[in-house]
Tab-separated table of N, CA and C and ligand atoms in Angstrom:
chain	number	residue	atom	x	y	z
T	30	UNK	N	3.206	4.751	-18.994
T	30	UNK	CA	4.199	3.749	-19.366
T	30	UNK	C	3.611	2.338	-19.325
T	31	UNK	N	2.824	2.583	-18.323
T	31	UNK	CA	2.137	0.707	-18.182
T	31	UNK	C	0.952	0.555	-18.732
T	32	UNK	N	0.708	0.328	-20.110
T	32	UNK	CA	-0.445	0.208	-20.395
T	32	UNK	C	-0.614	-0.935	-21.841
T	33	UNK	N	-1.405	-1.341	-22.191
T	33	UNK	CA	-1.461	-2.656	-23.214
T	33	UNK	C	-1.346	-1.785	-24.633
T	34	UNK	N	-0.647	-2.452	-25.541
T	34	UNK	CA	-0.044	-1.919	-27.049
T	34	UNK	C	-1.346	-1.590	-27.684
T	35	UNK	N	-1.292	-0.913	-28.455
T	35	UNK	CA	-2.407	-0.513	-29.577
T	35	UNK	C	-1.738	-0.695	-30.963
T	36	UNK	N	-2.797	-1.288	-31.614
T	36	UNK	CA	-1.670	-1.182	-33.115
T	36	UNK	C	-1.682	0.388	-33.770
T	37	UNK	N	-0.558	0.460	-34.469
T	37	UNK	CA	-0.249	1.818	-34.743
T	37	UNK	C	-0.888	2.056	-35.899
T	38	UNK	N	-1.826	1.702	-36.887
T	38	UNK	CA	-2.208	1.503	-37.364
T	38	UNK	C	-3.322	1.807	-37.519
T	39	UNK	N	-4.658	0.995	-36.691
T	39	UNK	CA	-5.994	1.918	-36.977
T	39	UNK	C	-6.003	1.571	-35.380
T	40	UNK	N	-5.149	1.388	-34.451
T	40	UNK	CA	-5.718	1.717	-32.862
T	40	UNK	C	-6.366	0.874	-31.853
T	41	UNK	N	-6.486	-0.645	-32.579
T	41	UNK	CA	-7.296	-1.518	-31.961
T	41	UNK	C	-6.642	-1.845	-30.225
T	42	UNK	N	-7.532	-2.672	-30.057
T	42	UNK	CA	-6.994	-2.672	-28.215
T	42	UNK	C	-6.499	-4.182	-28.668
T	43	UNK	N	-5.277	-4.568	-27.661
T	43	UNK	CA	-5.327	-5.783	-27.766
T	43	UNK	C	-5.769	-6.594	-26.260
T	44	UNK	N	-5.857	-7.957	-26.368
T	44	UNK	CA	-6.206	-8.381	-24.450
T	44	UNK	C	-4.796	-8.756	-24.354
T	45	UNK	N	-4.883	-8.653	-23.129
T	45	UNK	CA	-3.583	-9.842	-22.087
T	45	UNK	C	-3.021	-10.594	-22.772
T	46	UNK	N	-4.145	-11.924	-23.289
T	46	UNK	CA	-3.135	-12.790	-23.918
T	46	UNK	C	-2.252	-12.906	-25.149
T	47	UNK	N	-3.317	-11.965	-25.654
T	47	UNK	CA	-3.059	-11.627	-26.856
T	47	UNK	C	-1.090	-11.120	-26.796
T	48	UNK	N	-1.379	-10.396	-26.243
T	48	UNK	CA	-0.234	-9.370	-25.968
T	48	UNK	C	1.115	-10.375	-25.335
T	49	UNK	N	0.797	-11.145	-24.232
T	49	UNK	CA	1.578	-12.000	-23.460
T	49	UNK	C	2.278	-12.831	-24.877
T	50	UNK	N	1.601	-13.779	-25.546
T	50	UNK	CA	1.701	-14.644	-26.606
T	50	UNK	C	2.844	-13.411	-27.831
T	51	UNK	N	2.386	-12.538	-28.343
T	51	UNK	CA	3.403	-11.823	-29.367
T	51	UNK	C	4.257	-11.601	-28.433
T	52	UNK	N	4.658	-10.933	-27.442
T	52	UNK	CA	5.874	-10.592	-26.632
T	52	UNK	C	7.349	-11.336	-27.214
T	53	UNK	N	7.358	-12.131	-27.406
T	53	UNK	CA	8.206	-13.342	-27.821
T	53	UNK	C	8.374	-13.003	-29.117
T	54	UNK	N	7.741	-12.075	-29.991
T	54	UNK	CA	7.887	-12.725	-31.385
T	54	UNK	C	8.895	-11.191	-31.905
T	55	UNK	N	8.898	-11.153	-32.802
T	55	UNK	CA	9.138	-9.669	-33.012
T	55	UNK	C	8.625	-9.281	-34.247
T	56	UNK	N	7.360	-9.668	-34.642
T	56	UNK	CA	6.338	-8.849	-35.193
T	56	UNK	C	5.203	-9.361	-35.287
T	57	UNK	N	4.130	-8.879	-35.466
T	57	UNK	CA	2.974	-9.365	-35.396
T	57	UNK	C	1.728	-9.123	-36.557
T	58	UNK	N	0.435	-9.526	-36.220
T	58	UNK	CA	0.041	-9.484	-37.721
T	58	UNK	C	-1.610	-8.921	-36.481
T	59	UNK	N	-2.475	-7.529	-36.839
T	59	UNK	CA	-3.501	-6.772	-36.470
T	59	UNK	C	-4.747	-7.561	-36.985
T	60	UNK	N	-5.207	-8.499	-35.882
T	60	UNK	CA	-6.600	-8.901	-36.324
T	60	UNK	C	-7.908	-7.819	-36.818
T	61	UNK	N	-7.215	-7.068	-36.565
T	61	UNK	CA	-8.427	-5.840	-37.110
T	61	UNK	C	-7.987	-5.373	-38.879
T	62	UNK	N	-7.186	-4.717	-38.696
T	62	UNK	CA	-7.002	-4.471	-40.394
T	62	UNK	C	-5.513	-4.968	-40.938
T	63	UNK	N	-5.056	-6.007	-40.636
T	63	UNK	CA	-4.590	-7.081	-40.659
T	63	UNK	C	-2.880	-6.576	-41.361
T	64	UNK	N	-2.703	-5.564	-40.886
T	64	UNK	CA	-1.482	-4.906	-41.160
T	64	UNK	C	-0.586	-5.893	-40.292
T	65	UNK	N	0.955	-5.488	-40.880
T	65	UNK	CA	1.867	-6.310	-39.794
T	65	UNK	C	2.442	-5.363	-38.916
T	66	UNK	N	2.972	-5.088	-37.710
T	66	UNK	CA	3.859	-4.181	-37.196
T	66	UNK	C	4.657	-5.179	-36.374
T	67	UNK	N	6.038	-3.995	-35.869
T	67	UNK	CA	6.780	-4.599	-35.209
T	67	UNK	C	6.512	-4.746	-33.491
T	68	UNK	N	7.157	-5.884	-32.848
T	68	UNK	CA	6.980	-5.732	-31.692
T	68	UNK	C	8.186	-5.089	-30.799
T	69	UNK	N	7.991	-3.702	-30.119
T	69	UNK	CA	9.295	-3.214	-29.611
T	69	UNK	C	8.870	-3.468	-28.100
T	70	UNK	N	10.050	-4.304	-27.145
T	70	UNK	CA	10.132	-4.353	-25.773
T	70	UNK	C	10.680	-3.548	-24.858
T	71	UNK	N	11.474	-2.623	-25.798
T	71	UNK	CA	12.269	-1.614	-25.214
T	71	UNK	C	12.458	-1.508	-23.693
T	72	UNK	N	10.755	-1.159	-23.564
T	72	UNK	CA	10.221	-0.310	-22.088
T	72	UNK	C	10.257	-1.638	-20.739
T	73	UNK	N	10.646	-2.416	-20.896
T	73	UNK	CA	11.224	-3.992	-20.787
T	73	UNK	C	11.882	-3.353	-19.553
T	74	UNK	N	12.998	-2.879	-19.909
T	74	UNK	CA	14.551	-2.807	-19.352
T	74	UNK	C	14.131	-0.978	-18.361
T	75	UNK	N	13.447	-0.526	-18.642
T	75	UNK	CA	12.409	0.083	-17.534
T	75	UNK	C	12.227	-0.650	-16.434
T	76	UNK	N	11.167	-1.278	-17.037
T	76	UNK	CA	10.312	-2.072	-15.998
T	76	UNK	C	11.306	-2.284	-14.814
T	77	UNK	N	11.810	-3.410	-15.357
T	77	UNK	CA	13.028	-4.351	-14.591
T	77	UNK	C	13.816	-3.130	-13.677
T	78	UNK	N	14.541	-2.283	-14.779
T	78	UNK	CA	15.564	-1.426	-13.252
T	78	UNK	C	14.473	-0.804	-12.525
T	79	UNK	N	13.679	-0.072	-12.877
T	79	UNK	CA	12.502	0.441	-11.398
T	79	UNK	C	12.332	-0.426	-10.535
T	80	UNK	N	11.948	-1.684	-11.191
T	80	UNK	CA	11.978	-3.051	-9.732
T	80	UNK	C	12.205	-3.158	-9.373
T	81	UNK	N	14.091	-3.179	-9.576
T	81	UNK	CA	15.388	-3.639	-9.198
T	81	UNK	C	15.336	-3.033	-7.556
T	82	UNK	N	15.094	-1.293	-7.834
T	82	UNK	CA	15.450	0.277	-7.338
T	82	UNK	C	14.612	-0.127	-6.283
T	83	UNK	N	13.320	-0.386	-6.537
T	83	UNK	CA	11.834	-1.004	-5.445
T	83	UNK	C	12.654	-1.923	-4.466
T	84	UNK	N	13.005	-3.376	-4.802
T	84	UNK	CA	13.061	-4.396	-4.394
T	84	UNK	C	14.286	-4.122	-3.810
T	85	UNK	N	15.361	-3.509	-3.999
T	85	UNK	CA	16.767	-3.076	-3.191
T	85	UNK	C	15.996	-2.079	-1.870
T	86	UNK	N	15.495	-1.406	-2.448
T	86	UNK	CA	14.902	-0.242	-1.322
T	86	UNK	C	14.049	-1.279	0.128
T	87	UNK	N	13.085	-1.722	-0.658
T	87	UNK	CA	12.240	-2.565	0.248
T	87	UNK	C	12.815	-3.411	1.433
T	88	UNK	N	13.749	-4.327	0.637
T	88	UNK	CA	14.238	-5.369	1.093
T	88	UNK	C	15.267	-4.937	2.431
T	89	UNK	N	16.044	-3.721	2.261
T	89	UNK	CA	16.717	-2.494	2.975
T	89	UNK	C	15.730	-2.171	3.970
T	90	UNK	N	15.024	-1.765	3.745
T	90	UNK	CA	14.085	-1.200	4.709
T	90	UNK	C	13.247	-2.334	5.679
T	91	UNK	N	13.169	-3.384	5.383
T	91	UNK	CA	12.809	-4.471	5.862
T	91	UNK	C	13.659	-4.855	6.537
T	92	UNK	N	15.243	-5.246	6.636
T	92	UNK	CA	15.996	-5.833	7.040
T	92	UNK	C	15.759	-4.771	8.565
T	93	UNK	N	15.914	-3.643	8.753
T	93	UNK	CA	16.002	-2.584	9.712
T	93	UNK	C	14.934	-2.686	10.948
T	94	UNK	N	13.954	-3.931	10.890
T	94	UNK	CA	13.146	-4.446	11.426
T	94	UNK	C	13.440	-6.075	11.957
T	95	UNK	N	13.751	-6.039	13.385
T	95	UNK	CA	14.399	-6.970	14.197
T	95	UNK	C	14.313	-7.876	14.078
T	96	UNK	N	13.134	-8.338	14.266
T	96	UNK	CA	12.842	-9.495	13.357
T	96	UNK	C	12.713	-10.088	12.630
T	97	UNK	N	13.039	-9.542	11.275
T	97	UNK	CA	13.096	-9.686	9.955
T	97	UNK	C	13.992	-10.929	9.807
T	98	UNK	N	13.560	-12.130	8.506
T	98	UNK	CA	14.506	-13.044	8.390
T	98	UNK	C	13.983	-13.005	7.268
T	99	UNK	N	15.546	-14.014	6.451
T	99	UNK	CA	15.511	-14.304	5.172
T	99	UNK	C	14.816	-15.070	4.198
T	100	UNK	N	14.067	-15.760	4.733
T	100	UNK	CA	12.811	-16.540	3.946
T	100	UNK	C	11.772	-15.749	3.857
T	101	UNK	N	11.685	-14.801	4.870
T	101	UNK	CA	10.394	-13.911	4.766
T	101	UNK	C	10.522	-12.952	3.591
T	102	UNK	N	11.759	-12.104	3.515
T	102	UNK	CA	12.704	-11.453	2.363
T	102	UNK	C	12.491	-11.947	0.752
T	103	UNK	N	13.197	-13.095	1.378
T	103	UNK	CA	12.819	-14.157	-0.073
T	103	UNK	C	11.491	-14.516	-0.669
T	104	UNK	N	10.101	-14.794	0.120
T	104	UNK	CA	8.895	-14.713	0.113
T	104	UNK	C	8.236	-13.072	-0.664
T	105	UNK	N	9.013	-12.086	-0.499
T	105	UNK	CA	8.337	-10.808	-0.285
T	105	UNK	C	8.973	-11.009	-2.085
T	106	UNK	N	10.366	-11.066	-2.327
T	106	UNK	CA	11.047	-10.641	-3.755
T	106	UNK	C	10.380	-11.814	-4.046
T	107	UNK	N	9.879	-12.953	-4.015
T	107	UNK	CA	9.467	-13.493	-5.065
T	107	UNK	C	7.832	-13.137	-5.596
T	108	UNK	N	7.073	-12.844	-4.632
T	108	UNK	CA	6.069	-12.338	-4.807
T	108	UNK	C	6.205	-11.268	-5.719
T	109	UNK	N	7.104	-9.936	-5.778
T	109	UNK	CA	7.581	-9.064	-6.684
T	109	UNK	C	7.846	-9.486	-8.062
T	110	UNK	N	8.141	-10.617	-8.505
T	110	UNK	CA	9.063	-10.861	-9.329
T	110	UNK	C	7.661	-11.278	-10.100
T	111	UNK	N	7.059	-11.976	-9.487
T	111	UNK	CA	5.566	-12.685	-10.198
T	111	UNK	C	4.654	-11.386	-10.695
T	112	UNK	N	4.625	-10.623	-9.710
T	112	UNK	CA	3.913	-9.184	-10.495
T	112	UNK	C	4.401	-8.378	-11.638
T	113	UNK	N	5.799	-8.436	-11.266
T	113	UNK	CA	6.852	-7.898	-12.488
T	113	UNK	C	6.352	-8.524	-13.955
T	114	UNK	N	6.719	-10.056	-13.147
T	114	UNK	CA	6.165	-10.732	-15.209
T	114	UNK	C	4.792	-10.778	-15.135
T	115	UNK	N	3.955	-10.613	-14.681
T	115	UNK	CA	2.588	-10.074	-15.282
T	115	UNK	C	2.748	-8.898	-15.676
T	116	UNK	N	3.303	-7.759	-15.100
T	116	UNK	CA	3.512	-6.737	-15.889
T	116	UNK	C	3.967	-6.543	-17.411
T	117	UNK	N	5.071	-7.432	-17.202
T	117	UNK	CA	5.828	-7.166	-19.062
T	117	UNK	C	5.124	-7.209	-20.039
T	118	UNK	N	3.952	-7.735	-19.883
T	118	UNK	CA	3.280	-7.150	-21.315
T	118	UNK	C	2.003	-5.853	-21.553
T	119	UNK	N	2.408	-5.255	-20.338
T	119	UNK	CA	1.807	-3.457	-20.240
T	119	UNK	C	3.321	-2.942	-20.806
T	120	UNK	N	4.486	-3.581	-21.205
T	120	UNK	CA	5.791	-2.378	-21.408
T	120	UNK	C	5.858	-2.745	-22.948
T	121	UNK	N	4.868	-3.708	-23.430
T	121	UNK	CA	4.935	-4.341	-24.799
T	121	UNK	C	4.843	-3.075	-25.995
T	122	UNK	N	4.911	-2.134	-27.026
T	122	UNK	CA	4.306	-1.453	-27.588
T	122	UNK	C	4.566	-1.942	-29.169
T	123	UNK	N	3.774	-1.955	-30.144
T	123	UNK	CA	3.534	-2.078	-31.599
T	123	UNK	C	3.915	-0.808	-31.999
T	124	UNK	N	5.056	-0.953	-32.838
T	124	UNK	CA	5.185	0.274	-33.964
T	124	UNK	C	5.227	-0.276	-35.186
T	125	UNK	N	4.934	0.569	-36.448
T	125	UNK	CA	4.821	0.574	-37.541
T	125	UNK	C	5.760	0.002	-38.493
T	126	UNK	N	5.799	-1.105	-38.756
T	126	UNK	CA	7.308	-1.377	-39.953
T	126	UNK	C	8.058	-0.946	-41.113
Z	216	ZN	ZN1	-4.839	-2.619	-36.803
């Protein structure tokens, strides 16, 4: 599920930024054989509820520890949240128009 788009097309790899930068658009144009495809985020709304499921669980399981306080909590989900959006563009995928 987590892995960087390939165009559907002839298969090229794309990088990070590449990928980060179209995310936004909703189609794109294959520096390799310069076809257009669409950009589907679908796997988006994945990502996010598995997180959600993580970060409810965690945060639960953390609290159950005596010492636990809420800035530390808050420290831990925001750290999550920053990995999350580096993630979103491994849920990016190119299909065919
Ligand atoms: Zn291509």
């Amino acid at each position: 599920m987590l892995k960087l788009p390939l165009c559907p097309y002839c298969g090229a790899r794309f990088l990070f930024p590449t990928v980060k930068q179209s995310q936004t658009k909703k189609t794109g144009i294959c520096p390799h054989c310069g076809k257009e495809f669409r950009v589907s985020r679908s796997w988006r709304w994945v990502l996010y509820l598995a997180a959600l499921a993580v970060f409810v669980g965690l945060d639960c399981a953390l609290l159950t520890i005596p010492s636990m306080n809420v800035p530390f909590l808050m420290v831990i989900t925001a750290i999550g949240v920053i990995i999350i959006y580096f993630l979103i563009p491994y849920t990016v995928r190119y299909k065919k128009l």
